PDB file of C-alpha atoms and ligand atoms in Angstrom:
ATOM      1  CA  UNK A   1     -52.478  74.707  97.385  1.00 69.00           C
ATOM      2  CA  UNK A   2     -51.967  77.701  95.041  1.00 75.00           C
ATOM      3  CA  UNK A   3     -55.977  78.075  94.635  1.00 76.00           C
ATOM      4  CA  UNK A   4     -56.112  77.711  98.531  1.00 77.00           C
ATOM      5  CA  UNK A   5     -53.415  80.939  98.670  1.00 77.00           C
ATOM      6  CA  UNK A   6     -55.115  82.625  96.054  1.00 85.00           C
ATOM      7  CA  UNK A   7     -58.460  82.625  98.082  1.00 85.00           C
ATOM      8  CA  UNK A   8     -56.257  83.928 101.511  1.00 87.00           C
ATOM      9  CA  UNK A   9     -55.171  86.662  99.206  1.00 90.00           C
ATOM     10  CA  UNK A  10     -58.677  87.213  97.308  1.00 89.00           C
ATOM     11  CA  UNK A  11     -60.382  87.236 101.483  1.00 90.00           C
ATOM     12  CA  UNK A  12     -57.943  89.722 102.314  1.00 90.00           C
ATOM     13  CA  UNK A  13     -57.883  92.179  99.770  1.00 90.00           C
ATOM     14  CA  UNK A  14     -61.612  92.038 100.179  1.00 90.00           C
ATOM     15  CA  UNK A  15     -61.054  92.875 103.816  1.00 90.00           C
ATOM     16  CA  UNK A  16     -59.093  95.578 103.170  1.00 89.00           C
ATOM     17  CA  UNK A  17     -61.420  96.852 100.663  1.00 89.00           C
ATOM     18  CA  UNK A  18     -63.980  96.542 103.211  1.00 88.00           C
ATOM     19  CA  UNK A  19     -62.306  98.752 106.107  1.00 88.00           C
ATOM     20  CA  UNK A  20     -61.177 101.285 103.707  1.00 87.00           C
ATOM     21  CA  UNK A  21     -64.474 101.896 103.122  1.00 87.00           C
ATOM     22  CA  UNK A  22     -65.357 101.997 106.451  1.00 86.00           C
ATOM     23  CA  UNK A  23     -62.776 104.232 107.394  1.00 84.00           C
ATOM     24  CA  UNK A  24     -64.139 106.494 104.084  1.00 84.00           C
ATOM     25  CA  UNK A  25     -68.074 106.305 105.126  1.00 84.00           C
ATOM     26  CA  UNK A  26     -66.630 107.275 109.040  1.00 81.00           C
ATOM     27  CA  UNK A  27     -64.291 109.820 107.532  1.00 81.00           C
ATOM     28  CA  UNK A  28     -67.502 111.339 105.933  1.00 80.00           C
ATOM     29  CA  UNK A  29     -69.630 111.097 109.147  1.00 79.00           C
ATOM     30  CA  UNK A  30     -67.128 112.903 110.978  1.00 76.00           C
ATOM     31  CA  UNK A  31     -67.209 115.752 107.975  1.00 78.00           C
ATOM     32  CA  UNK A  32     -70.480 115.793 107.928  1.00 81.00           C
ATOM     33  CA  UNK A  33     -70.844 116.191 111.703  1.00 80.00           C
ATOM     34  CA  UNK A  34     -67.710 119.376 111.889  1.00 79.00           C
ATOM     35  CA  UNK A  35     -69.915 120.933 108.992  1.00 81.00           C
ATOM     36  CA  UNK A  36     -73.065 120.767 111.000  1.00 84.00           C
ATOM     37  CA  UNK A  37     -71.395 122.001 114.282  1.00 83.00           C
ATOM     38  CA  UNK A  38     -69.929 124.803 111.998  1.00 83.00           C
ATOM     39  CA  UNK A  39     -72.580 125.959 110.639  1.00 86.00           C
ATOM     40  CA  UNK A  40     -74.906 125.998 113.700  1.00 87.00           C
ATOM     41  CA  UNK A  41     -72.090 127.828 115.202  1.00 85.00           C
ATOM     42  CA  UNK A  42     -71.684 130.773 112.595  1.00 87.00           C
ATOM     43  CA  UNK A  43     -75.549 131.312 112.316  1.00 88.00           C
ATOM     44  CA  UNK A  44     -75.635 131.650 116.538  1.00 84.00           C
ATOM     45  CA  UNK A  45     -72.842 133.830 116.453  1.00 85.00           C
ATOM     46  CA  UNK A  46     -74.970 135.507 114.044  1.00 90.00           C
ATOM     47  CA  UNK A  47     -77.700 136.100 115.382  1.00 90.00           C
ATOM     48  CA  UNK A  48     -77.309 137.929 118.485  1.00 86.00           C
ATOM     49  CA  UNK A  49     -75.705 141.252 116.369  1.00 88.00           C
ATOM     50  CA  UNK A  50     -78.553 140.639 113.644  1.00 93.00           C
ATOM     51  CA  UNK A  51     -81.588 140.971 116.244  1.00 93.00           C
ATOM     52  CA  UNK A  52     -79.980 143.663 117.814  1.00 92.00           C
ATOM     53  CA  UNK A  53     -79.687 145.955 114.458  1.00 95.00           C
ATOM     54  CA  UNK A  54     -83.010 145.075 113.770  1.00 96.00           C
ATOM     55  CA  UNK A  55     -83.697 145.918 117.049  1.00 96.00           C
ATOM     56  CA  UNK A  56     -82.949 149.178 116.868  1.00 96.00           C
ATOM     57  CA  UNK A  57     -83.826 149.945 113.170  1.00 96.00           C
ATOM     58  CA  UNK A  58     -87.348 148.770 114.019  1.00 96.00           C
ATOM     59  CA  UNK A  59     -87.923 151.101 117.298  1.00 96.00           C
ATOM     60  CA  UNK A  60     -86.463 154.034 114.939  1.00 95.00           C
ATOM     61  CA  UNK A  61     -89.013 153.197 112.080  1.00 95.00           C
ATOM     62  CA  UNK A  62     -91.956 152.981 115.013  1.00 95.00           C
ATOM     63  CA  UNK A  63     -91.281 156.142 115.298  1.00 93.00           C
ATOM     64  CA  UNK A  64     -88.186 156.712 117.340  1.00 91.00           C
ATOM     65  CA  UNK A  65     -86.362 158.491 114.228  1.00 92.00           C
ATOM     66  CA  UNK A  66     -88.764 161.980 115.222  1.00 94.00           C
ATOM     67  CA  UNK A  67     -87.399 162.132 118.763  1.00 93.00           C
ATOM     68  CA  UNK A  68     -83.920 163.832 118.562  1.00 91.00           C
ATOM     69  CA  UNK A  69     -83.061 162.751 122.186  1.00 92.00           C
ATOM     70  CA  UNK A  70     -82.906 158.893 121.206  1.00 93.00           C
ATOM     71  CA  UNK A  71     -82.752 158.600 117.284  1.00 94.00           C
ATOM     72  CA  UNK A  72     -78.828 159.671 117.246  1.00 94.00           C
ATOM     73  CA  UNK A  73     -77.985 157.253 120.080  1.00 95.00           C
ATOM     74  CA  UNK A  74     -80.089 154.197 118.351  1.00 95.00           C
ATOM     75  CA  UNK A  75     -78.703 154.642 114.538  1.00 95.00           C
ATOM     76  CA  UNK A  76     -74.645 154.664 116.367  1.00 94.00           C
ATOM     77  CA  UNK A  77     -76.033 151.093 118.118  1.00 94.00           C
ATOM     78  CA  UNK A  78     -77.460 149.841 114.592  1.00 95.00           C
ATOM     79  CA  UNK A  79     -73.954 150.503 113.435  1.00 94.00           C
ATOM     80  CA  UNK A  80     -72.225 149.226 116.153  1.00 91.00           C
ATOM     81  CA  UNK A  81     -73.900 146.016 115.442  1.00 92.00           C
ATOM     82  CA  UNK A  82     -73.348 145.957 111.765  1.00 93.00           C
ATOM     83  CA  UNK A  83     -69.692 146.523 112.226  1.00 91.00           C
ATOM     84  CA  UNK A  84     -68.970 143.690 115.215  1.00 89.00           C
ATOM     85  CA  UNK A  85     -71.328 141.592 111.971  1.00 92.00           C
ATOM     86  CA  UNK A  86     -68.475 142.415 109.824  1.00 92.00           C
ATOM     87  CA  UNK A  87     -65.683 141.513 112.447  1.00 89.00           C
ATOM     88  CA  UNK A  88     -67.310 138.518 112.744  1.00 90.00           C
ATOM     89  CA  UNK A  89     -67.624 137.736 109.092  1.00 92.00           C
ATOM     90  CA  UNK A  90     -64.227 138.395 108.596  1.00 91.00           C
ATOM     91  CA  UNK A  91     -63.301 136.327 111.208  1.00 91.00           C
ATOM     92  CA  UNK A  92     -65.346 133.327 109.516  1.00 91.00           C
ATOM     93  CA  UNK A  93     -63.750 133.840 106.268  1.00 90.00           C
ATOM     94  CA  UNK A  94     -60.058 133.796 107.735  1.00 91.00           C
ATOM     95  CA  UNK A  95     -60.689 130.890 109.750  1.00 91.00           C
ATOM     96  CA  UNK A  96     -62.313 128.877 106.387  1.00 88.00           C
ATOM     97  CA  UNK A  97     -59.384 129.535 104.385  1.00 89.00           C
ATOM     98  CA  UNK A  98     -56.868 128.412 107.089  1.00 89.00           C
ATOM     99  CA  UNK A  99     -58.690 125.324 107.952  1.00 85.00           C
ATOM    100  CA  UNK A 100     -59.125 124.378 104.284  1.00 83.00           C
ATOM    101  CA  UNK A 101     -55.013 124.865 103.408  1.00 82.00           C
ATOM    102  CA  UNK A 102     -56.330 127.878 100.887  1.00 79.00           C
ATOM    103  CA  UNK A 103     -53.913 130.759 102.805  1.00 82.00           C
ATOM    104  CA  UNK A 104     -50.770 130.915 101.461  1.00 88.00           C
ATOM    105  CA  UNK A 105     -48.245 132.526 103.705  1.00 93.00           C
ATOM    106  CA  UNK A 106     -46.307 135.640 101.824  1.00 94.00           C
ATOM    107  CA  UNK A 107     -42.842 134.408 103.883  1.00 96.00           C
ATOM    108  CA  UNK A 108     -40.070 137.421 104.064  1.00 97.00           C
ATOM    109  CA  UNK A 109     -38.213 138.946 106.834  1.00 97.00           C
ATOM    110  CA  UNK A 110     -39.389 141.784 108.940  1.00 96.00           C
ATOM    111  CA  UNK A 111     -38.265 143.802 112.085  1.00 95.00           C
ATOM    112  CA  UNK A 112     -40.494 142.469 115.089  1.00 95.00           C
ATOM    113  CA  UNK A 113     -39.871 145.378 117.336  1.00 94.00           C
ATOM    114  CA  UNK A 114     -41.138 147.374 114.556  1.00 94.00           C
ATOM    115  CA  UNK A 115     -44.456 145.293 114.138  1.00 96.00           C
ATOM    116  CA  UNK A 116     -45.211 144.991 118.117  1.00 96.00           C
ATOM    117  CA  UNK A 117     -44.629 149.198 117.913  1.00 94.00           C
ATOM    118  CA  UNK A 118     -47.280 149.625 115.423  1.00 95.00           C
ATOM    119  CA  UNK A 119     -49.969 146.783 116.365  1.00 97.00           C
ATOM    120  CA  UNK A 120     -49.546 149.373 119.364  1.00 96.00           C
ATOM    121  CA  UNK A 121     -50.309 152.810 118.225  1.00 95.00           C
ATOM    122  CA  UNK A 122     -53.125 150.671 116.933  1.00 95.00           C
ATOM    123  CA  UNK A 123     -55.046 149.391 120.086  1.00 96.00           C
ATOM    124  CA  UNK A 124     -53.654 152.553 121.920  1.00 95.00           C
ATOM    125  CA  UNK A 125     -57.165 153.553 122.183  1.00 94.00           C
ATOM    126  CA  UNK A 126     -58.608 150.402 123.148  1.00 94.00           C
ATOM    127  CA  UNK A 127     -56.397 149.828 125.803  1.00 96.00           C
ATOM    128  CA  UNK A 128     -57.403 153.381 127.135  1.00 96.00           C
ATOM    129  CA  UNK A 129     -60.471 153.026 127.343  1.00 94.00           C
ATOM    130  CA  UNK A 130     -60.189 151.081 130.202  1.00 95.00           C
ATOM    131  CA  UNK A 131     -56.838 152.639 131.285  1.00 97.00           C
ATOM    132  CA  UNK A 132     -54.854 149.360 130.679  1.00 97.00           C
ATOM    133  CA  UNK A 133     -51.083 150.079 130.006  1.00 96.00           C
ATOM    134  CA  UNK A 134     -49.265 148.830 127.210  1.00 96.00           C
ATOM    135  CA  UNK A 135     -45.798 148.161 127.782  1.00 95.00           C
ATOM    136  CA  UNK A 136     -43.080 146.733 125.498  1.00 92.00           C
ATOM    137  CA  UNK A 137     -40.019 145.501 127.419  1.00 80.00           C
ATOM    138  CA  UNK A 138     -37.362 146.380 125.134  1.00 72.00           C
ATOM    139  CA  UNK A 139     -34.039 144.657 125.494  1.00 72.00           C
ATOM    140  CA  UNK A 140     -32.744 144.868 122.550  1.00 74.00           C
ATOM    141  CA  UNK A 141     -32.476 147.375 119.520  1.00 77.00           C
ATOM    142  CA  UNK A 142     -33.925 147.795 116.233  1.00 78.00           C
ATOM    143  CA  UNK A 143     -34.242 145.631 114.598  1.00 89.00           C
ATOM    144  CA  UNK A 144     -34.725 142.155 115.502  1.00 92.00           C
ATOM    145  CA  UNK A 145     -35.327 140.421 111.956  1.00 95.00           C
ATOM    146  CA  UNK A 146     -37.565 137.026 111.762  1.00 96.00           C
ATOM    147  CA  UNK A 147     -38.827 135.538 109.299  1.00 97.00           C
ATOM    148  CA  UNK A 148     -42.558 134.879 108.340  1.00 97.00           C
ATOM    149  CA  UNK A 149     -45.607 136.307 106.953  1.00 97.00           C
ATOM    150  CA  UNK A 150     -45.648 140.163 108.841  1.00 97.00           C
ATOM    151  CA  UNK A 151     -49.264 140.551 107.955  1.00 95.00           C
ATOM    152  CA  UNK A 152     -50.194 137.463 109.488  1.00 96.00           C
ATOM    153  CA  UNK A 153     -47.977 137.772 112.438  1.00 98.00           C
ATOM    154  CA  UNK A 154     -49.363 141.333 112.951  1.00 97.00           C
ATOM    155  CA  UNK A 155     -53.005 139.643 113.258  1.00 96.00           C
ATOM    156  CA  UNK A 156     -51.498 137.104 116.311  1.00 97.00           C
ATOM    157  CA  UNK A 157     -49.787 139.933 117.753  1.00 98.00           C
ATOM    158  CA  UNK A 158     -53.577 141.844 117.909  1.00 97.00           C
ATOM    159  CA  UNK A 159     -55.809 139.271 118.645  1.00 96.00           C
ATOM    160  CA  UNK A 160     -53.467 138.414 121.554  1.00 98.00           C
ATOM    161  CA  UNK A 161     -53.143 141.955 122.620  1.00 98.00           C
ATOM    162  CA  UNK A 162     -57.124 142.897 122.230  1.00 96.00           C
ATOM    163  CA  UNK A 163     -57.657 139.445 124.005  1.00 96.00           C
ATOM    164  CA  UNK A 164     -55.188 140.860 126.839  1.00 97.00           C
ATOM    165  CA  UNK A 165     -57.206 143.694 127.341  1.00 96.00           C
ATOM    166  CA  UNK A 166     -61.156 142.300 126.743  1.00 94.00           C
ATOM    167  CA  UNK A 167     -60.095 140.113 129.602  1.00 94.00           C
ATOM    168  CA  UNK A 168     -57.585 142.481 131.395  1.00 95.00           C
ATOM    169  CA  UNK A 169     -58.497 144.639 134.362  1.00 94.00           C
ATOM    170  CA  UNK A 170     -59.635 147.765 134.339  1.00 95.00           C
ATOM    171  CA  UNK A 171     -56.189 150.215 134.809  1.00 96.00           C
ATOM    172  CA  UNK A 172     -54.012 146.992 133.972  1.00 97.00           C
ATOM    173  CA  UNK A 173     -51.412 146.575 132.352  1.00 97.00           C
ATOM    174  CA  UNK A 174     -50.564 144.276 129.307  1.00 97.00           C
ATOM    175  CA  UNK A 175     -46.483 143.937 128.573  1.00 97.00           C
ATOM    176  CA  UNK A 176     -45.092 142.115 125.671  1.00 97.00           C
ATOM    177  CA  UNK A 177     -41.459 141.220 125.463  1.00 95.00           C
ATOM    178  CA  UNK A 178     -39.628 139.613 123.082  1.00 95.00           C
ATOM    179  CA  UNK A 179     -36.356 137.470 123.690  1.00 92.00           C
ATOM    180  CA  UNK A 180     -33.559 135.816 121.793  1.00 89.00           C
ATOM    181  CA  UNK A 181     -33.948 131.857 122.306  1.00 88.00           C
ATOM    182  CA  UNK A 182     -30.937 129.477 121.352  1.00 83.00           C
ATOM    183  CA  UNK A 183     -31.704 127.568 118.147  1.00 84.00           C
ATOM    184  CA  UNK A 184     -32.059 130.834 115.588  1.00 92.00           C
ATOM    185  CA  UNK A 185     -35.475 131.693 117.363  1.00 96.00           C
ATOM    186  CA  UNK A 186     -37.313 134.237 119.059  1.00 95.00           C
ATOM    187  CA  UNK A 187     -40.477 134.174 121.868  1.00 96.00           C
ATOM    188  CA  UNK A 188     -42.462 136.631 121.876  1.00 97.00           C
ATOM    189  CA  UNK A 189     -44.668 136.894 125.139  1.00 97.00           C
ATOM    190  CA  UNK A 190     -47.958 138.894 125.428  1.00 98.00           C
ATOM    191  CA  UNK A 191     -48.764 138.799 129.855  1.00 97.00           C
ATOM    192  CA  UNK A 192     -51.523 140.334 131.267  1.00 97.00           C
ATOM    193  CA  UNK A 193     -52.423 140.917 135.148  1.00 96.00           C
ATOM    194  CA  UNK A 194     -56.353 140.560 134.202  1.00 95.00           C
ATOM    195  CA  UNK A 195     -58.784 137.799 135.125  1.00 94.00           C
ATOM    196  CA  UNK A 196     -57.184 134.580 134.348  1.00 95.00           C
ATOM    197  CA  UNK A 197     -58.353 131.198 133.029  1.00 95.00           C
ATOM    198  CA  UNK A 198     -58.696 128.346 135.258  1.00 94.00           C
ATOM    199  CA  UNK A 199     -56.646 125.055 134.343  1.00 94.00           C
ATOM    200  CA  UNK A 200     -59.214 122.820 133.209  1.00 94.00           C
ATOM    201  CA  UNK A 201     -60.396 125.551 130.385  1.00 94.00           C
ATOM    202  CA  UNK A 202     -56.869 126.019 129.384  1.00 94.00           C
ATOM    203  CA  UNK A 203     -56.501 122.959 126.635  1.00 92.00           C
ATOM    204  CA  UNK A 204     -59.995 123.957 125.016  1.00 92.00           C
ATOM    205  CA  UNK A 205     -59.228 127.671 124.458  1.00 94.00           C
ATOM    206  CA  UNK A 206     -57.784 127.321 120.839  1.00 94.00           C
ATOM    207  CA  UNK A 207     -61.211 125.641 119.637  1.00 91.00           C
ATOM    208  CA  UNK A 208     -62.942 127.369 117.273  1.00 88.00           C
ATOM    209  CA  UNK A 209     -66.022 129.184 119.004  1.00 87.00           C
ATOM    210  CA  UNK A 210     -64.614 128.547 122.346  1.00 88.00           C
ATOM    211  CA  UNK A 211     -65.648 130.404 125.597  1.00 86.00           C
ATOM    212  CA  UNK A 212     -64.606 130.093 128.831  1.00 87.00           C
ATOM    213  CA  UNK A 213     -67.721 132.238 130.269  1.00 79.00           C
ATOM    214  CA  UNK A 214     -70.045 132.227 127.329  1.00 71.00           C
ATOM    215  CA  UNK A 215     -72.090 135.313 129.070  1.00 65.00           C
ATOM    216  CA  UNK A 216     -69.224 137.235 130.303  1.00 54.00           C
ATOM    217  CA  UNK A 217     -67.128 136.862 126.920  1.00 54.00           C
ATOM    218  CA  UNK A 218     -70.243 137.771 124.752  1.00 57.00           C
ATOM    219  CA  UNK A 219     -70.625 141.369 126.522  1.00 62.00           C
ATOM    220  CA  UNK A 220     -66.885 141.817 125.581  1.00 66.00           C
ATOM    221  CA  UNK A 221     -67.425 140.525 121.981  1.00 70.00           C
ATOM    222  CA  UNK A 222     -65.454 138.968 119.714  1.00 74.00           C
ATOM    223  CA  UNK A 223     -66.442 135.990 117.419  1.00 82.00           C
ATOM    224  CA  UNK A 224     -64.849 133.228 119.891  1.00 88.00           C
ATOM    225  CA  UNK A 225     -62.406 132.647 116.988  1.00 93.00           C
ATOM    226  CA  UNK A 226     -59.715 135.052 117.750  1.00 94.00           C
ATOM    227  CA  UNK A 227     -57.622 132.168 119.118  1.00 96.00           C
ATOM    228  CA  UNK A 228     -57.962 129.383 116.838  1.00 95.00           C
ATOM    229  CA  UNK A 229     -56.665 132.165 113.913  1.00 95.00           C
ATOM    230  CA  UNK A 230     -53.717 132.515 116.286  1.00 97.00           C
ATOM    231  CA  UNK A 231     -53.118 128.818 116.424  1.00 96.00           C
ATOM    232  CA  UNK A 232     -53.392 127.738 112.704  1.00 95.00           C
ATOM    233  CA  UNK A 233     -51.067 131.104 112.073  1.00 96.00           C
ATOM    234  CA  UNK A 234     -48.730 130.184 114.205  1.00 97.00           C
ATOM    235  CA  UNK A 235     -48.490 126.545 113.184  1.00 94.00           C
ATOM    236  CA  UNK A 236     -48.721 127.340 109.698  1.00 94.00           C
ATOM    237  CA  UNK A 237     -45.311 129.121 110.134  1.00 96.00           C
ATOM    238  CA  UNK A 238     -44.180 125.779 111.824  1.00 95.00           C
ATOM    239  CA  UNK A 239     -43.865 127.478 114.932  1.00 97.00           C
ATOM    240  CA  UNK A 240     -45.437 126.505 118.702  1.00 97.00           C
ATOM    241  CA  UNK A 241     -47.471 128.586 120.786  1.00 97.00           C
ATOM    242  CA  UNK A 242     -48.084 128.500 124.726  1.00 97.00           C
ATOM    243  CA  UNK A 243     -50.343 129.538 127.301  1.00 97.00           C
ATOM    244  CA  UNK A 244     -49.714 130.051 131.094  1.00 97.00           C
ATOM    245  CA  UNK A 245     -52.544 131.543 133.123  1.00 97.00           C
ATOM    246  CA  UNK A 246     -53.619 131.717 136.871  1.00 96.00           C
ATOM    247  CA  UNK A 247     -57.419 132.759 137.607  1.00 94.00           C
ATOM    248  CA  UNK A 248     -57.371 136.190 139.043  1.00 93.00           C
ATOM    249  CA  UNK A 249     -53.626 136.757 138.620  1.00 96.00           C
ATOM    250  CA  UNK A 250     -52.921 136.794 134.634  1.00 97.00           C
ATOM    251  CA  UNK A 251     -52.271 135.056 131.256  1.00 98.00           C
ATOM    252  CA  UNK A 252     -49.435 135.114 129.332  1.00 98.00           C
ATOM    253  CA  UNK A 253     -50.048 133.459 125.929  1.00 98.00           C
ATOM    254  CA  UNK A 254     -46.483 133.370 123.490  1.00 98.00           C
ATOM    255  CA  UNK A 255     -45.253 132.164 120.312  1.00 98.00           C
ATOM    256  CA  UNK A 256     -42.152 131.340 119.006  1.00 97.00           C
ATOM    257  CA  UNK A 257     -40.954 132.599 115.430  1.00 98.00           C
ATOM    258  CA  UNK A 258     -37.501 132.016 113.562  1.00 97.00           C
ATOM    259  CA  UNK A 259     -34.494 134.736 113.427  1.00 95.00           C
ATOM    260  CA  UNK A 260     -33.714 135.714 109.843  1.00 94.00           C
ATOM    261  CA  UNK A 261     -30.078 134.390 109.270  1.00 85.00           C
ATOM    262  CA  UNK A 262     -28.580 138.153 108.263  1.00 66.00           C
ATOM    263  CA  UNK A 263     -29.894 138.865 112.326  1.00 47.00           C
ATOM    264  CA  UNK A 264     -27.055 139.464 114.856  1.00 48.00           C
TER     265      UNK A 264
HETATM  266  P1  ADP B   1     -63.235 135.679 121.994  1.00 84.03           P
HETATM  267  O1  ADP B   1     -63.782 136.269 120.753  1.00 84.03           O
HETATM  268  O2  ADP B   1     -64.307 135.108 122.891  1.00 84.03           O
HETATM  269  O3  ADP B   1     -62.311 136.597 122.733  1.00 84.03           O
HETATM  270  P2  ADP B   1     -60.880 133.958 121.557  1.00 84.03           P
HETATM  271  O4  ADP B   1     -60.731 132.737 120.703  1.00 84.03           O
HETATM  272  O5  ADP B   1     -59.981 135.098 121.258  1.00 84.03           O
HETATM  273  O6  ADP B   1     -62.418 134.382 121.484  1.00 84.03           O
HETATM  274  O7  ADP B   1     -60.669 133.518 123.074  1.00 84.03           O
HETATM  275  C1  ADP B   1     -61.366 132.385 123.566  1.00 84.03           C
HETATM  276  C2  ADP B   1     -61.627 132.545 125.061  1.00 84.03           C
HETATM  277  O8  ADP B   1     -60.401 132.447 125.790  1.00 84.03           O
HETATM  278  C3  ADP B   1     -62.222 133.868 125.466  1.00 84.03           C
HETATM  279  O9  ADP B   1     -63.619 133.894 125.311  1.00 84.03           O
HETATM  280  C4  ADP B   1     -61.796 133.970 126.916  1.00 84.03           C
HETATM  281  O10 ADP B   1     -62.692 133.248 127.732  1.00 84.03           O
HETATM  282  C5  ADP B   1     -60.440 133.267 126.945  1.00 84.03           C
HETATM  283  N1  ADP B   1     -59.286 134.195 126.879  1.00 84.03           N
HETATM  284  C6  ADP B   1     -58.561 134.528 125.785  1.00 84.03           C
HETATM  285  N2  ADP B   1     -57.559 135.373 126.084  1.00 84.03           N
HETATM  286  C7  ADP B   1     -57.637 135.603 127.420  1.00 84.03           C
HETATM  287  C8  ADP B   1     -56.873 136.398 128.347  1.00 84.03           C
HETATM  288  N3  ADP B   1     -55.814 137.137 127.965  1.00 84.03           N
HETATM  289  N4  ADP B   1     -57.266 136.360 129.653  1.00 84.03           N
HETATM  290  C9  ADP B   1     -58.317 135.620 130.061  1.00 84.03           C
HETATM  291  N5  ADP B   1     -59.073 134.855 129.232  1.00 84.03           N
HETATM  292  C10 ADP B   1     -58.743 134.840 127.933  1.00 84.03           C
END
């Protein structure tokens, strides 16, 4: 009887042994497969800013640097490209080191009106550009403390706001409130009156590399990242963001962050 046990035992351990591994050599697959996605993705992302330098570099050395009417105009467009190549880069090497757990969030409390007012004097220019507004609805005074990494924060805050105008309209306007939430937290909403996303893109637009119009998006550049950054940022600070958008009406994408306990 015991020997009969012992086998039962011996056939299941065995078993288990068995789908473990299976589960380890699938576990792999799937790695293998997000690696080869990845990197197909970063080198076509690439690519487009790379033949366009070269582009231009190549015209100039054919003899386009002698003509003073063009040679100006092509060296700013080499440039151009070489700095969205850097944006992009960057991009890549925040989104590696959130994915892989290696960020490590620098936690303290900070003023959030004071961060919203400055990610502002920073895109001031963008925004006019293409004479979209920027308007902070300001209930409340200075300062409304939270807690959480300000640095990181400040890069949700911006790639929601350049995001806001890429895809707002031309003379828009992009508003970002923030407001006291029971429960020690805070929302923070970033609402635009530009183009919109239609519902059935909405639960794909944190993917990495994600587009809604691949054509349209790429003439306003940007990596395709700017919103999974947002979402591991967010989540790493245990907090939840949200998305409401209507095509042609507006989006309004917000995130939630806690109050710092010395906040009134
Ligand atoms: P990208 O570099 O393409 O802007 P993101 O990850 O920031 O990448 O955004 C992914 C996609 O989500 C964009 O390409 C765009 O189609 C859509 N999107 C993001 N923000 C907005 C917005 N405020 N209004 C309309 N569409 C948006």
């Amino acid at each position: 009887n015991s020997i009969t046990t012992d086998m039962a035992t011996l056939t299941q351990q065995i078993d288990q042994f068995a789908k473990n591994k299976k589960i380890e050599i699938e576990t792999l697959t799937v790695r293998e497969e997000y690696r080869k996605e990845f990197m197909g993705n970063v080198s076509h992302e690439l690519k487009t800013p790379l033949f366009t330098v070269q582009g231009y570099l190549e015209t100039l050395l054919d003899g386009a640097i002698n003509d003073p009417n063009v040679s100006g105009k092509y060296l700013e467009r080499a440039n151009k490209g070489v700095e969205r190549l850097i944006y992009i880069v960057k991009d890549l090497d925040m989104i590696t080191k959130l994915e892989v757990g290696d960020l490590s969030l620098d936690v303290a409390p900070f003023d959030i009106i004071q961060l919203v007012q400055s990610v502002f004097e920073l895109l001031e220019m963008k925004a006019a550009k293409k004479k979209i507004t920027l308007t902070f609805d300001m209930h409340y005074k200075h300062p409304i403390m939270v807690v959480g990494d300000a640095e990181r924060i400040q890069q949700v805050l911006t790639n929601l706001i350049v995001n806001s105008i890429k895809y707002g309209r031309e003379k828009g306007t992009t508003e970002v409130s923030i407001e006291k939430l029971i429960k020690n937290k805070v929302i923070v909403r970033v609402t635009d009156n530009g183009e919109g996303i239609e519902k059935k893109n909405i639960p794909r637009l944190f993917e990495r590399f994600y587009r809604v119009d691949k054509s349209g998006s790429r003439k306003e550049g940007g990596s395709g990242l700017g919103l999974a950054i947002v979402k591991h940022i967010v989540e790493a600070h245990e907090e939840k963001i949200y998305v409401e958008s209507e095509i042609n009406i507006g989006s309004e994408f917000s995130f939630t962050l806690e109050k710092a306990k010395t906040s009134v």
